[in-house]
Amino acid sequence: MSVVSFSPKPVSTSVAAIASQAFEVRPFSGAVGAEIIGLDLSRPINDRDFARVHRAHLDHHVVVFRDQRITPEQQIAFSRRFGVLQIHVLKQFLLAGHPEILIVSNIIENGQSIGLGDAGKFWHSDLSYKELPSLGSMLHAQELPSEGGDTLFADMHKAWDSLPEALRKAVKGRSAAHSYTARYSESKFEGNWRPTLTPEQLAQVAEVVHPIVRTHPENGRKALFVSEGFTTRIVGLPEDESKQLLDELYAHSVQPQNIYRHQWQAHDLVFWDNRSLIHLAAGCPSHLRRKLYRTTIQGDAPF
Ligand code: SIN
């Protein structure tokens, strides 16, 4: 795999002086993803260990840290090692005192949703509707249902690498529009509540245009960059042609051989690369409680 750049962010000297932890990166047997065993994210991570995590993230696109007993502050601090954090437009669902954390939850308390209950109900790449979409996202399990609640990840590098020639030609040089409101009001999971967006919120999520095929700025590989969740149209094509082409790209992207299905375990922290993957929340029975904390790291403008 070619590597264009790999430059973990430097940390303060006090953190750089700390001892390495003994941990292993175990790739999953399937399409994508790896488990990181033995790294305790509640302890400071030195530059060498951080570089290994960064490398694993680039190589495997989604990494799973098991049994992480970390606080929101520690999740935020670890996320910040990778870049600037993005604050979600739905202020209602940000963790009190920690706006860097979006609560993803189907739990209703006193008649109010405590979090975004149907986050990820359609395949998407986080914040692709922004000029600077997310580099990656971290989701830390707080409360898990006894049944369901899986998260699926599809490898968009493999989607591009295996794209039939006719589709490659059809998308060559083209861009697509992305919008947060594309499917905002469409319900998929029972009982979830979505607030009406204020004019200020709508202004924060104005439509943007990105190339359909992007180059990952760190691993140098090409990836398809469209998704049913946020992509609305292909620029310059009549509506019916745009819809047909997008539907073909979506169907091609989520073939089973390119998917990792994450079945959550208590205290998992999952960190994925939004430049390489799209993801989907499979949902769980509405009477079961599910709560996770998400941080989102800002990436570059896609090219
Ligand atoms: C998300 O799309 O960020 C949430 C995924 C999930 O809840 O499994």
PDB file of C-alpha atoms and ligand atoms in Angstrom:
ATOM      1  CA  MET A   1       0.000   0.000   0.000  1.00  0.00           C
ATOM      2  CA  SER A   2       1.492   3.376  -0.949  1.00  0.00           C
ATOM      3  CA  VAL A   3       1.777   6.009   1.761  1.00  0.00           C
ATOM      4  CA  VAL A   4       1.664   9.644   0.770  1.00  0.00           C
ATOM      5  CA  SER A   5       2.174  11.112   4.216  1.00  0.00           C
ATOM      6  CA  PHE A   6       2.233   9.884   7.745  1.00  0.00           C
ATOM      7  CA  SER A   7       2.818  12.498  10.376  1.00  0.00           C
ATOM      8  CA  PRO A   8       1.375  11.848  13.816  1.00  0.00           C
ATOM      9  CA  LYS A   9       0.821  15.030  15.718  1.00  0.00           C
ATOM     10  CA  PRO A  10       3.546  15.803  18.275  1.00  0.00           C
ATOM     11  CA  VAL A  11       2.563  15.752  21.929  1.00  0.00           C
ATOM     12  CA  SER A  12       3.870  17.736  24.873  1.00  0.00           C
ATOM     13  CA  THR A  13       7.253  16.677  26.264  1.00  0.00           C
ATOM     14  CA  SER A  14       5.664  15.454  29.486  1.00  0.00           C
ATOM     15  CA  VAL A  15       3.509  12.994  27.514  1.00  0.00           C
ATOM     16  CA  ALA A  16       6.388  12.082  25.177  1.00  0.00           C
ATOM     17  CA  ALA A  17       8.427  10.993  28.237  1.00  0.00           C
ATOM     18  CA  ILE A  18       5.952   8.299  29.299  1.00  0.00           C
ATOM     19  CA  ALA A  19       6.530   4.565  28.907  1.00  0.00           C
ATOM     20  CA  SER A  20       5.202   2.515  25.985  1.00  0.00           C
ATOM     21  CA  GLN A  21       2.337   0.099  26.582  1.00  0.00           C
ATOM     22  CA  ALA A  22       2.522  -3.486  25.346  1.00  0.00           C
ATOM     23  CA  PHE A  23      -0.313  -3.871  22.845  1.00  0.00           C
ATOM     24  CA  GLU A  24      -1.154  -5.851  19.754  1.00  0.00           C
ATOM     25  CA  VAL A  25      -2.904  -4.948  16.512  1.00  0.00           C
ATOM     26  CA  ARG A  26      -4.902  -7.978  15.342  1.00  0.00           C
ATOM     27  CA  PRO A  27      -6.449  -7.597  11.894  1.00  0.00           C
ATOM     28  CA  PHE A  28      -9.911  -9.115  11.524  1.00  0.00           C
ATOM     29  CA  SER A  29     -10.130 -12.050   9.152  1.00  0.00           C
ATOM     30  CA  GLY A  30     -12.722 -10.328   6.944  1.00  0.00           C
ATOM     31  CA  ALA A  31     -12.729  -7.338   4.675  1.00  0.00           C
ATOM     32  CA  VAL A  32     -11.576  -4.570   6.904  1.00  0.00           C
ATOM     33  CA  GLY A  33     -10.778  -3.622  10.497  1.00  0.00           C
ATOM     34  CA  ALA A  34      -8.512  -4.651  13.367  1.00  0.00           C
ATOM     35  CA  GLU A  35      -8.689  -5.057  17.101  1.00  0.00           C
ATOM     36  CA  ILE A  36      -6.197  -3.254  19.312  1.00  0.00           C
ATOM     37  CA  ILE A  37      -5.600  -5.377  22.365  1.00  0.00           C
ATOM     38  CA  GLY A  38      -3.855  -4.224  25.527  1.00  0.00           C
ATOM     39  CA  LEU A  39      -3.756  -0.464  25.015  1.00  0.00           C
ATOM     40  CA  ASP A  40      -5.353   1.436  27.887  1.00  0.00           C
ATOM     41  CA  LEU A  41      -6.659   4.750  26.617  1.00  0.00           C
ATOM     42  CA  SER A  42      -7.157   6.037  30.174  1.00  0.00           C
ATOM     43  CA  ARG A  43      -3.357   6.243  30.437  1.00  0.00           C
ATOM     44  CA  PRO A  44      -1.236   8.764  28.535  1.00  0.00           C
ATOM     45  CA  ILE A  45      -0.129   7.441  25.138  1.00  0.00           C
ATOM     46  CA  ASN A  46       3.422   8.264  24.046  1.00  0.00           C
ATOM     47  CA  ASP A  47       4.360   9.256  20.491  1.00  0.00           C
ATOM     48  CA  ARG A  48       5.576   5.783  19.548  1.00  0.00           C
ATOM     49  CA  ASP A  49       2.357   4.065  20.639  1.00  0.00           C
ATOM     50  CA  PHE A  50       0.311   6.817  19.070  1.00  0.00           C
ATOM     51  CA  ALA A  51       2.151   6.328  15.763  1.00  0.00           C
ATOM     52  CA  ARG A  52       1.298   2.591  15.854  1.00  0.00           C
ATOM     53  CA  VAL A  53      -2.380   3.370  16.439  1.00  0.00           C
ATOM     54  CA  HIS A  54      -2.318   5.951  13.659  1.00  0.00           C
ATOM     55  CA  ARG A  55      -0.691   3.411  11.311  1.00  0.00           C
ATOM     56  CA  ALA A  56      -3.287   0.748  12.219  1.00  0.00           C
ATOM     57  CA  HIS A  57      -6.082   3.226  11.585  1.00  0.00           C
ATOM     58  CA  LEU A  58      -4.709   4.036   8.126  1.00  0.00           C
ATOM     59  CA  ASP A  59      -4.091   0.386   7.228  1.00  0.00           C
ATOM     60  CA  HIS A  60      -7.289  -1.179   8.585  1.00  0.00           C
ATOM     61  CA  HIS A  61      -9.655   1.837   8.415  1.00  0.00           C
ATOM     62  CA  VAL A  62     -11.565   0.820  11.546  1.00  0.00           C
ATOM     63  CA  VAL A  63      -9.912  -0.119  14.823  1.00  0.00           C
ATOM     64  CA  VAL A  64     -11.632  -1.530  17.882  1.00  0.00           C
ATOM     65  CA  PHE A  65     -10.249  -0.882  21.368  1.00  0.00           C
ATOM     66  CA  ARG A  66     -11.809  -3.278  23.875  1.00  0.00           C
ATOM     67  CA  ASP A  67     -12.876  -2.563  27.425  1.00  0.00           C
ATOM     68  CA  GLN A  68     -11.953   1.113  27.614  1.00  0.00           C
ATOM     69  CA  ARG A  69     -12.970   2.600  30.977  1.00  0.00           C
ATOM     70  CA  ILE A  70     -12.461   6.175  29.891  1.00  0.00           C
ATOM     71  CA  THR A  71     -14.174   9.428  30.786  1.00  0.00           C
ATOM     72  CA  PRO A  72     -15.569  11.863  28.221  1.00  0.00           C
ATOM     73  CA  GLU A  73     -12.525  14.077  28.904  1.00  0.00           C
ATOM     74  CA  GLN A  74     -10.200  11.195  28.036  1.00  0.00           C
ATOM     75  CA  GLN A  75     -12.123  10.392  24.849  1.00  0.00           C
ATOM     76  CA  ILE A  76     -11.904  14.046  23.833  1.00  0.00           C
ATOM     77  CA  ALA A  77      -8.180  14.236  24.627  1.00  0.00           C
ATOM     78  CA  PHE A  78      -7.409  11.071  22.636  1.00  0.00           C
ATOM     79  CA  SER A  79      -9.540  12.264  19.704  1.00  0.00           C
ATOM     80  CA  ARG A  80      -7.712  15.629  19.708  1.00  0.00           C
ATOM     81  CA  ARG A  81      -4.416  13.838  19.074  1.00  0.00           C
ATOM     82  CA  PHE A  82      -5.726  13.258  15.529  1.00  0.00           C
ATOM     83  CA  GLY A  83      -6.913  16.789  14.813  1.00  0.00           C
ATOM     84  CA  VAL A  84      -9.473  19.481  15.473  1.00  0.00           C
ATOM     85  CA  LEU A  85     -12.803  18.234  16.809  1.00  0.00           C
ATOM     86  CA  GLN A  86     -16.062  19.084  15.091  1.00  0.00           C
ATOM     87  CA  ILE A  87     -19.159  20.151  16.993  1.00  0.00           C
ATOM     88  CA  HIS A  88     -22.375  18.580  15.694  1.00  0.00           C
ATOM     89  CA  VAL A  89     -25.104  20.892  14.447  1.00  0.00           C
ATOM     90  CA  LEU A  90     -27.717  19.254  16.732  1.00  0.00           C
ATOM     91  CA  LYS A  91     -26.799  21.164  19.895  1.00  0.00           C
ATOM     92  CA  GLN A  92     -29.690  19.450  21.715  1.00  0.00           C
ATOM     93  CA  PHE A  93     -27.745  16.197  21.747  1.00  0.00           C
ATOM     94  CA  LEU A  94     -24.309  17.382  22.843  1.00  0.00           C
ATOM     95  CA  LEU A  95     -23.082  16.123  26.195  1.00  0.00           C
ATOM     96  CA  ALA A  96     -23.523  18.799  28.882  1.00  0.00           C
ATOM     97  CA  GLY A  97     -20.184  20.489  29.513  1.00  0.00           C
ATOM     98  CA  HIS A  98     -18.577  18.589  26.610  1.00  0.00           C
ATOM     99  CA  PRO A  99     -19.910  19.893  23.288  1.00  0.00           C
ATOM    100  CA  GLU A 100     -17.257  17.833  21.462  1.00  0.00           C
ATOM    101  CA  ILE A 101     -19.349  14.744  22.273  1.00  0.00           C
ATOM    102  CA  LEU A 102     -22.535  13.898  20.395  1.00  0.00           C
ATOM    103  CA  ILE A 103     -24.777  11.530  22.339  1.00  0.00           C
ATOM    104  CA  VAL A 104     -26.012   8.763  20.060  1.00  0.00           C
ATOM    105  CA  SER A 105     -28.909   7.150  21.888  1.00  0.00           C
ATOM    106  CA  ASN A 106     -32.468   5.897  21.547  1.00  0.00           C
ATOM    107  CA  ILE A 107     -33.184   6.513  25.253  1.00  0.00           C
ATOM    108  CA  ILE A 108     -36.115   8.751  26.103  1.00  0.00           C
ATOM    109  CA  GLU A 109     -36.179  10.364  29.549  1.00  0.00           C
ATOM    110  CA  ASN A 110     -39.044  12.553  30.777  1.00  0.00           C
ATOM    111  CA  GLY A 111     -40.535  12.410  27.297  1.00  0.00           C
ATOM    112  CA  GLN A 112     -37.323  13.747  25.695  1.00  0.00           C
ATOM    113  CA  SER A 113     -34.704  11.928  23.598  1.00  0.00           C
ATOM    114  CA  ILE A 114     -31.385  12.186  25.386  1.00  0.00           C
ATOM    115  CA  GLY A 115     -29.452  11.729  22.150  1.00  0.00           C
ATOM    116  CA  LEU A 116     -29.669  11.304  18.423  1.00  0.00           C
ATOM    117  CA  GLY A 117     -31.636   8.078  18.242  1.00  0.00           C
ATOM    118  CA  ASP A 118     -31.342   7.336  14.576  1.00  0.00           C
ATOM    119  CA  ALA A 119     -27.815   8.524  13.828  1.00  0.00           C
ATOM    120  CA  GLY A 120     -26.511   6.513  10.908  1.00  0.00           C
ATOM    121  CA  LYS A 121     -29.848   5.132   9.780  1.00  0.00           C
ATOM    122  CA  PHE A 122     -28.609   5.297   6.153  1.00  0.00           C
ATOM    123  CA  TRP A 123     -25.091   4.502   4.895  1.00  0.00           C
ATOM    124  CA  HIS A 124     -22.934   7.608   5.166  1.00  0.00           C
ATOM    125  CA  SER A 125     -19.527   9.136   5.832  1.00  0.00           C
ATOM    126  CA  ASP A 126     -19.701  11.474   8.835  1.00  0.00           C
ATOM    127  CA  LEU A 127     -20.115  15.145   8.002  1.00  0.00           C
ATOM    128  CA  SER A 128     -19.621  14.640   4.253  1.00  0.00           C
ATOM    129  CA  TYR A 129     -22.106  17.529   4.055  1.00  0.00           C
ATOM    130  CA  LYS A 130     -19.407  19.943   5.301  1.00  0.00           C
ATOM    131  CA  GLU A 131     -16.672  21.642   3.255  1.00  0.00           C
ATOM    132  CA  LEU A 132     -14.237  19.845   5.572  1.00  0.00           C
ATOM    133  CA  PRO A 133     -15.776  16.400   6.208  1.00  0.00           C
ATOM    134  CA  SER A 134     -14.577  14.240   9.081  1.00  0.00           C
ATOM    135  CA  LEU A 135     -11.237  12.491   9.022  1.00  0.00           C
ATOM    136  CA  GLY A 136     -12.567   9.950  11.468  1.00  0.00           C
ATOM    137  CA  SER A 137     -15.012   9.334  14.277  1.00  0.00           C
ATOM    138  CA  MET A 138     -14.773   7.600  17.639  1.00  0.00           C
ATOM    139  CA  LEU A 139     -17.759   5.946  19.228  1.00  0.00           C
ATOM    140  CA  HIS A 140     -17.523   4.814  22.842  1.00  0.00           C
ATOM    141  CA  ALA A 141     -20.131   2.400  24.166  1.00  0.00           C
ATOM    142  CA  GLN A 142     -21.927   3.596  27.325  1.00  0.00           C
ATOM    143  CA  GLU A 143     -24.989   1.373  27.363  1.00  0.00           C
ATOM    144  CA  LEU A 144     -25.740  -1.465  24.954  1.00  0.00           C
ATOM    145  CA  PRO A 145     -28.886  -3.380  24.042  1.00  0.00           C
ATOM    146  CA  SER A 146     -29.005  -7.128  24.654  1.00  0.00           C
ATOM    147  CA  GLU A 147     -30.022  -7.575  21.019  1.00  0.00           C
ATOM    148  CA  GLY A 148     -29.112  -5.679  17.822  1.00  0.00           C
ATOM    149  CA  GLY A 149     -27.425  -2.288  17.736  1.00  0.00           C
ATOM    150  CA  ASP A 150     -24.590  -3.356  15.411  1.00  0.00           C
ATOM    151  CA  THR A 151     -22.661  -0.874  13.270  1.00  0.00           C
ATOM    152  CA  LEU A 152     -21.621  -1.843   9.728  1.00  0.00           C
ATOM    153  CA  PHE A 153     -18.621  -0.447   7.859  1.00  0.00           C
ATOM    154  CA  ALA A 154     -18.064  -0.660   4.076  1.00  0.00           C
ATOM    155  CA  ASP A 155     -14.652  -0.195   2.471  1.00  0.00           C
ATOM    156  CA  MET A 156     -14.847   2.547  -0.162  1.00  0.00           C
ATOM    157  CA  HIS A 157     -11.298   1.908  -1.416  1.00  0.00           C
ATOM    158  CA  LYS A 158     -12.365  -1.618  -2.347  1.00  0.00           C
ATOM    159  CA  ALA A 159     -15.544  -0.178  -3.851  1.00  0.00           C
ATOM    160  CA  TRP A 160     -13.430   2.015  -6.118  1.00  0.00           C
ATOM    161  CA  ASP A 161     -10.834  -0.672  -6.901  1.00  0.00           C
ATOM    162  CA  SER A 162     -13.568  -3.095  -8.001  1.00  0.00           C
ATOM    163  CA  LEU A 163     -15.788  -0.583  -9.800  1.00  0.00           C
ATOM    164  CA  PRO A 164     -16.726  -1.837 -13.299  1.00  0.00           C
ATOM    165  CA  GLU A 165     -15.144   0.110 -16.146  1.00  0.00           C
ATOM    166  CA  ALA A 166     -18.481   1.542 -17.364  1.00  0.00           C
ATOM    167  CA  LEU A 167     -19.176   3.045 -13.928  1.00  0.00           C
ATOM    168  CA  ARG A 168     -15.609   4.377 -13.693  1.00  0.00           C
ATOM    169  CA  LYS A 169     -16.130   6.161 -16.996  1.00  0.00           C
ATOM    170  CA  ALA A 170     -19.520   7.495 -15.893  1.00  0.00           C
ATOM    171  CA  VAL A 171     -18.106   9.120 -12.736  1.00  0.00           C
ATOM    172  CA  LYS A 172     -14.774  10.294 -14.174  1.00  0.00           C
ATOM    173  CA  GLY A 173     -14.138  13.927 -13.215  1.00  0.00           C
ATOM    174  CA  ARG A 174     -17.612  14.308 -11.731  1.00  0.00           C
ATOM    175  CA  SER A 175     -18.714  15.772  -8.422  1.00  0.00           C
ATOM    176  CA  ALA A 176     -21.739  15.205  -6.242  1.00  0.00           C
ATOM    177  CA  ALA A 177     -23.727  17.388  -3.858  1.00  0.00           C
ATOM    178  CA  HIS A 178     -24.038  16.415  -0.184  1.00  0.00           C
ATOM    179  CA  SER A 179     -26.651  17.699   2.219  1.00  0.00           C
ATOM    180  CA  TYR A 180     -27.357  17.038   5.890  1.00  0.00           C
ATOM    181  CA  THR A 181     -31.045  17.517   5.215  1.00  0.00           C
ATOM    182  CA  ALA A 182     -31.125  14.971   2.359  1.00  0.00           C
ATOM    183  CA  ARG A 183     -32.953  12.354   4.446  1.00  0.00           C
ATOM    184  CA  TYR A 184     -33.178  14.246   7.707  1.00  0.00           C
ATOM    185  CA  SER A 185     -36.871  13.707   8.316  1.00  0.00           C
ATOM    186  CA  GLU A 186     -37.177  10.182   6.956  1.00  0.00           C
ATOM    187  CA  SER A 187     -37.804   7.865   9.860  1.00  0.00           C
ATOM    188  CA  LYS A 188     -36.334   4.389   9.801  1.00  0.00           C
ATOM    189  CA  PHE A 189     -36.239   3.329  13.438  1.00  0.00           C
ATOM    190  CA  GLU A 190     -39.358   3.447  15.557  1.00  0.00           C
ATOM    191  CA  GLY A 191     -39.815   6.166  18.173  1.00  0.00           C
ATOM    192  CA  ASN A 192     -36.968   8.495  17.366  1.00  0.00           C
ATOM    193  CA  TRP A 193     -37.244  12.220  17.508  1.00  0.00           C
ATOM    194  CA  ARG A 194     -35.510  14.717  15.270  1.00  0.00           C
ATOM    195  CA  PRO A 195     -35.695  18.402  16.135  1.00  0.00           C
ATOM    196  CA  THR A 196     -36.714  20.918  13.489  1.00  0.00           C
ATOM    197  CA  LEU A 197     -33.568  22.713  12.374  1.00  0.00           C
ATOM    198  CA  THR A 198     -33.452  26.438  13.101  1.00  0.00           C
ATOM    199  CA  PRO A 199     -32.414  28.897  10.339  1.00  0.00           C
ATOM    200  CA  GLU A 200     -28.999  29.159  12.060  1.00  0.00           C
ATOM    201  CA  GLN A 201     -28.599  25.372  12.040  1.00  0.00           C
ATOM    202  CA  LEU A 202     -29.699  25.194   8.402  1.00  0.00           C
ATOM    203  CA  ALA A 203     -27.077  27.839   7.524  1.00  0.00           C
ATOM    204  CA  GLN A 204     -24.395  25.608   9.111  1.00  0.00           C
ATOM    205  CA  VAL A 205     -25.315  22.694   6.863  1.00  0.00           C
ATOM    206  CA  ALA A 206     -25.736  24.374   3.474  1.00  0.00           C
ATOM    207  CA  GLU A 207     -25.214  21.964   0.559  1.00  0.00           C
ATOM    208  CA  VAL A 208     -21.606  21.283  -0.497  1.00  0.00           C
ATOM    209  CA  VAL A 209     -20.046  19.624  -3.542  1.00  0.00           C
ATOM    210  CA  HIS A 210     -17.242  17.028  -3.413  1.00  0.00           C
ATOM    211  CA  PRO A 211     -15.534  14.821  -5.993  1.00  0.00           C
ATOM    212  CA  ILE A 212     -17.191  11.411  -6.386  1.00  0.00           C
ATOM    213  CA  VAL A 213     -13.789   9.742  -6.308  1.00  0.00           C
ATOM    214  CA  ARG A 214     -11.438  11.138  -3.678  1.00  0.00           C
ATOM    215  CA  THR A 215      -7.805  10.453  -2.885  1.00  0.00           C
ATOM    216  CA  HIS A 216      -7.051   9.651   0.726  1.00  0.00           C
ATOM    217  CA  PRO A 217      -4.603  12.343   1.854  1.00  0.00           C
ATOM    218  CA  GLU A 218      -2.577   9.962   4.033  1.00  0.00           C
ATOM    219  CA  ASN A 219      -2.593   6.551   2.338  1.00  0.00           C
ATOM    220  CA  GLY A 220      -2.792   7.878  -1.222  1.00  0.00           C
ATOM    221  CA  ARG A 221      -5.522   5.434  -2.273  1.00  0.00           C
ATOM    222  CA  LYS A 222      -8.625   6.392  -4.209  1.00  0.00           C
ATOM    223  CA  ALA A 223     -12.070   5.855  -2.663  1.00  0.00           C
ATOM    224  CA  LEU A 224     -15.653   6.349  -3.760  1.00  0.00           C
ATOM    225  CA  PHE A 225     -17.111   9.249  -1.812  1.00  0.00           C
ATOM    226  CA  VAL A 226     -20.900   9.081  -2.164  1.00  0.00           C
ATOM    227  CA  SER A 227     -23.520   7.658   0.184  1.00  0.00           C
ATOM    228  CA  GLU A 228     -27.268   7.220   0.323  1.00  0.00           C
ATOM    229  CA  GLY A 229     -27.400   9.205   3.590  1.00  0.00           C
ATOM    230  CA  PHE A 230     -26.051  12.531   2.448  1.00  0.00           C
ATOM    231  CA  THR A 231     -25.439  12.553  -1.329  1.00  0.00           C
ATOM    232  CA  THR A 232     -28.292  14.239  -3.160  1.00  0.00           C
ATOM    233  CA  ARG A 233     -27.270  14.458  -6.839  1.00  0.00           C
ATOM    234  CA  ILE A 234     -24.466  14.285  -9.334  1.00  0.00           C
ATOM    235  CA  VAL A 235     -23.608  17.748 -10.563  1.00  0.00           C
ATOM    236  CA  GLY A 236     -24.340  18.326 -14.263  1.00  0.00           C
ATOM    237  CA  LEU A 237     -26.524  15.246 -14.860  1.00  0.00           C
ATOM    238  CA  PRO A 238     -30.301  15.195 -15.389  1.00  0.00           C
ATOM    239  CA  GLU A 239     -32.125  14.076 -12.226  1.00  0.00           C
ATOM    240  CA  ASP A 240     -33.093  10.607 -13.486  1.00  0.00           C
ATOM    241  CA  GLU A 241     -29.581   9.822 -14.763  1.00  0.00           C
ATOM    242  CA  SER A 242     -28.058  11.101 -11.543  1.00  0.00           C
ATOM    243  CA  LYS A 243     -30.382   8.957  -9.443  1.00  0.00           C
ATOM    244  CA  GLN A 244     -29.735   5.834 -11.495  1.00  0.00           C
ATOM    245  CA  LEU A 245     -25.960   6.263 -11.372  1.00  0.00           C
ATOM    246  CA  LEU A 246     -25.979   6.966  -7.628  1.00  0.00           C
ATOM    247  CA  ASP A 247     -28.147   3.900  -6.982  1.00  0.00           C
ATOM    248  CA  GLU A 248     -25.652   1.753  -8.903  1.00  0.00           C
ATOM    249  CA  LEU A 249     -22.741   3.219  -6.928  1.00  0.00           C
ATOM    250  CA  TYR A 250     -24.542   2.629  -3.609  1.00  0.00           C
ATOM    251  CA  ALA A 251     -25.373  -0.981  -4.494  1.00  0.00           C
ATOM    252  CA  HIS A 252     -21.789  -1.616  -5.569  1.00  0.00           C
ATOM    253  CA  SER A 253     -20.338  -0.021  -2.387  1.00  0.00           C
ATOM    254  CA  VAL A 254     -22.090  -2.187   0.154  1.00  0.00           C
ATOM    255  CA  GLN A 255     -21.450  -5.674  -1.200  1.00  0.00           C
ATOM    256  CA  PRO A 256     -21.029  -8.171   1.646  1.00  0.00           C
ATOM    257  CA  GLN A 257     -17.364  -8.941   0.903  1.00  0.00           C
ATOM    258  CA  ASN A 258     -16.453  -5.285   1.604  1.00  0.00           C
ATOM    259  CA  ILE A 259     -18.260  -5.018   4.946  1.00  0.00           C
ATOM    260  CA  TYR A 260     -17.237  -5.376   8.566  1.00  0.00           C
ATOM    261  CA  ARG A 261     -20.138  -5.734  11.000  1.00  0.00           C
ATOM    262  CA  HIS A 262     -19.276  -4.558  14.493  1.00  0.00           C
ATOM    263  CA  GLN A 263     -21.121  -6.303  17.297  1.00  0.00           C
ATOM    264  CA  TRP A 264     -20.620  -4.092  20.291  1.00  0.00           C
ATOM    265  CA  GLN A 265     -19.137  -5.285  23.584  1.00  0.00           C
ATOM    266  CA  ALA A 266     -19.233  -3.352  26.839  1.00  0.00           C
ATOM    267  CA  HIS A 267     -16.837  -0.356  26.866  1.00  0.00           C
ATOM    268  CA  ASP A 268     -15.715  -0.783  23.245  1.00  0.00           C
ATOM    269  CA  LEU A 269     -14.261   2.280  21.612  1.00  0.00           C
ATOM    270  CA  VAL A 270     -14.428   2.096  17.823  1.00  0.00           C
ATOM    271  CA  PHE A 271     -12.430   4.522  15.685  1.00  0.00           C
ATOM    272  CA  TRP A 272     -13.017   4.599  11.941  1.00  0.00           C
ATOM    273  CA  ASP A 273     -11.707   6.528   8.952  1.00  0.00           C
ATOM    274  CA  ASN A 274     -14.474   8.451   7.194  1.00  0.00           C
ATOM    275  CA  ARG A 275     -12.195   8.974   4.177  1.00  0.00           C
ATOM    276  CA  SER A 276     -12.011   5.208   3.601  1.00  0.00           C
ATOM    277  CA  LEU A 277     -15.356   3.892   4.844  1.00  0.00           C
ATOM    278  CA  ILE A 278     -19.055   4.534   4.974  1.00  0.00           C
ATOM    279  CA  HIS A 279     -21.050   3.185   7.898  1.00  0.00           C
ATOM    280  CA  LEU A 280     -24.568   2.259   8.941  1.00  0.00           C
ATOM    281  CA  ALA A 281     -26.343   1.772  12.263  1.00  0.00           C
ATOM    282  CA  ALA A 282     -28.366  -1.442  12.037  1.00  0.00           C
ATOM    283  CA  GLY A 283     -30.817  -0.374  14.778  1.00  0.00           C
ATOM    284  CA  CYS A 284     -32.142  -2.272  17.773  1.00  0.00           C
ATOM    285  CA  PRO A 285     -35.592  -3.003  19.226  1.00  0.00           C
ATOM    286  CA  SER A 286     -36.925   0.312  20.488  1.00  0.00           C
ATOM    287  CA  HIS A 287     -37.595  -0.935  24.034  1.00  0.00           C
ATOM    288  CA  LEU A 288     -33.871  -1.711  24.523  1.00  0.00           C
ATOM    289  CA  ARG A 289     -31.542   1.069  25.642  1.00  0.00           C
ATOM    290  CA  ARG A 290     -28.511   2.050  23.549  1.00  0.00           C
ATOM    291  CA  LYS A 291     -26.169   4.950  24.300  1.00  0.00           C
ATOM    292  CA  LEU A 292     -22.770   5.822  22.823  1.00  0.00           C
ATOM    293  CA  TYR A 293     -20.580   8.919  22.860  1.00  0.00           C
ATOM    294  CA  ARG A 294     -19.233  10.146  19.524  1.00  0.00           C
ATOM    295  CA  THR A 295     -16.338  12.477  18.796  1.00  0.00           C
ATOM    296  CA  THR A 296     -15.627  13.586  15.248  1.00  0.00           C
ATOM    297  CA  ILE A 297     -12.272  14.781  13.941  1.00  0.00           C
ATOM    298  CA  GLN A 298     -12.094  17.291  11.122  1.00  0.00           C
ATOM    299  CA  GLY A 299     -10.386  16.227   7.912  1.00  0.00           C
ATOM    300  CA  ASP A 300      -9.193  17.948   4.727  1.00  0.00           C
ATOM    301  CA  ALA A 301     -11.216  19.186   1.771  1.00  0.00           C
ATOM    302  CA  PRO A 302     -11.642  16.099  -0.440  1.00  0.00           C
ATOM    303  CA  PHE A 303      -9.630  16.108  -3.687  1.00  0.00           C
TER     304      PHE A 303
HETATM  305  C1  SIN B   1     -23.128   7.113  13.535  1.00  0.00           C
HETATM  306  O1  SIN B   1     -23.526   7.064  12.377  1.00  0.00           O
HETATM  307  O2  SIN B   1     -22.218   7.858  13.869  1.00  0.00           O
HETATM  308  C2  SIN B   1     -23.750   6.209  14.584  1.00  0.00           C
HETATM  309  C3  SIN B   1     -23.529   4.792  14.298  1.00  0.00           C
HETATM  310  C4  SIN B   1     -24.222   3.903  15.326  1.00  0.00           C
HETATM  311  O3  SIN B   1     -25.000   4.377  16.150  1.00  0.00           O
HETATM  312  O4  SIN B   1     -23.998   2.689  15.282  1.00  0.00           O
END
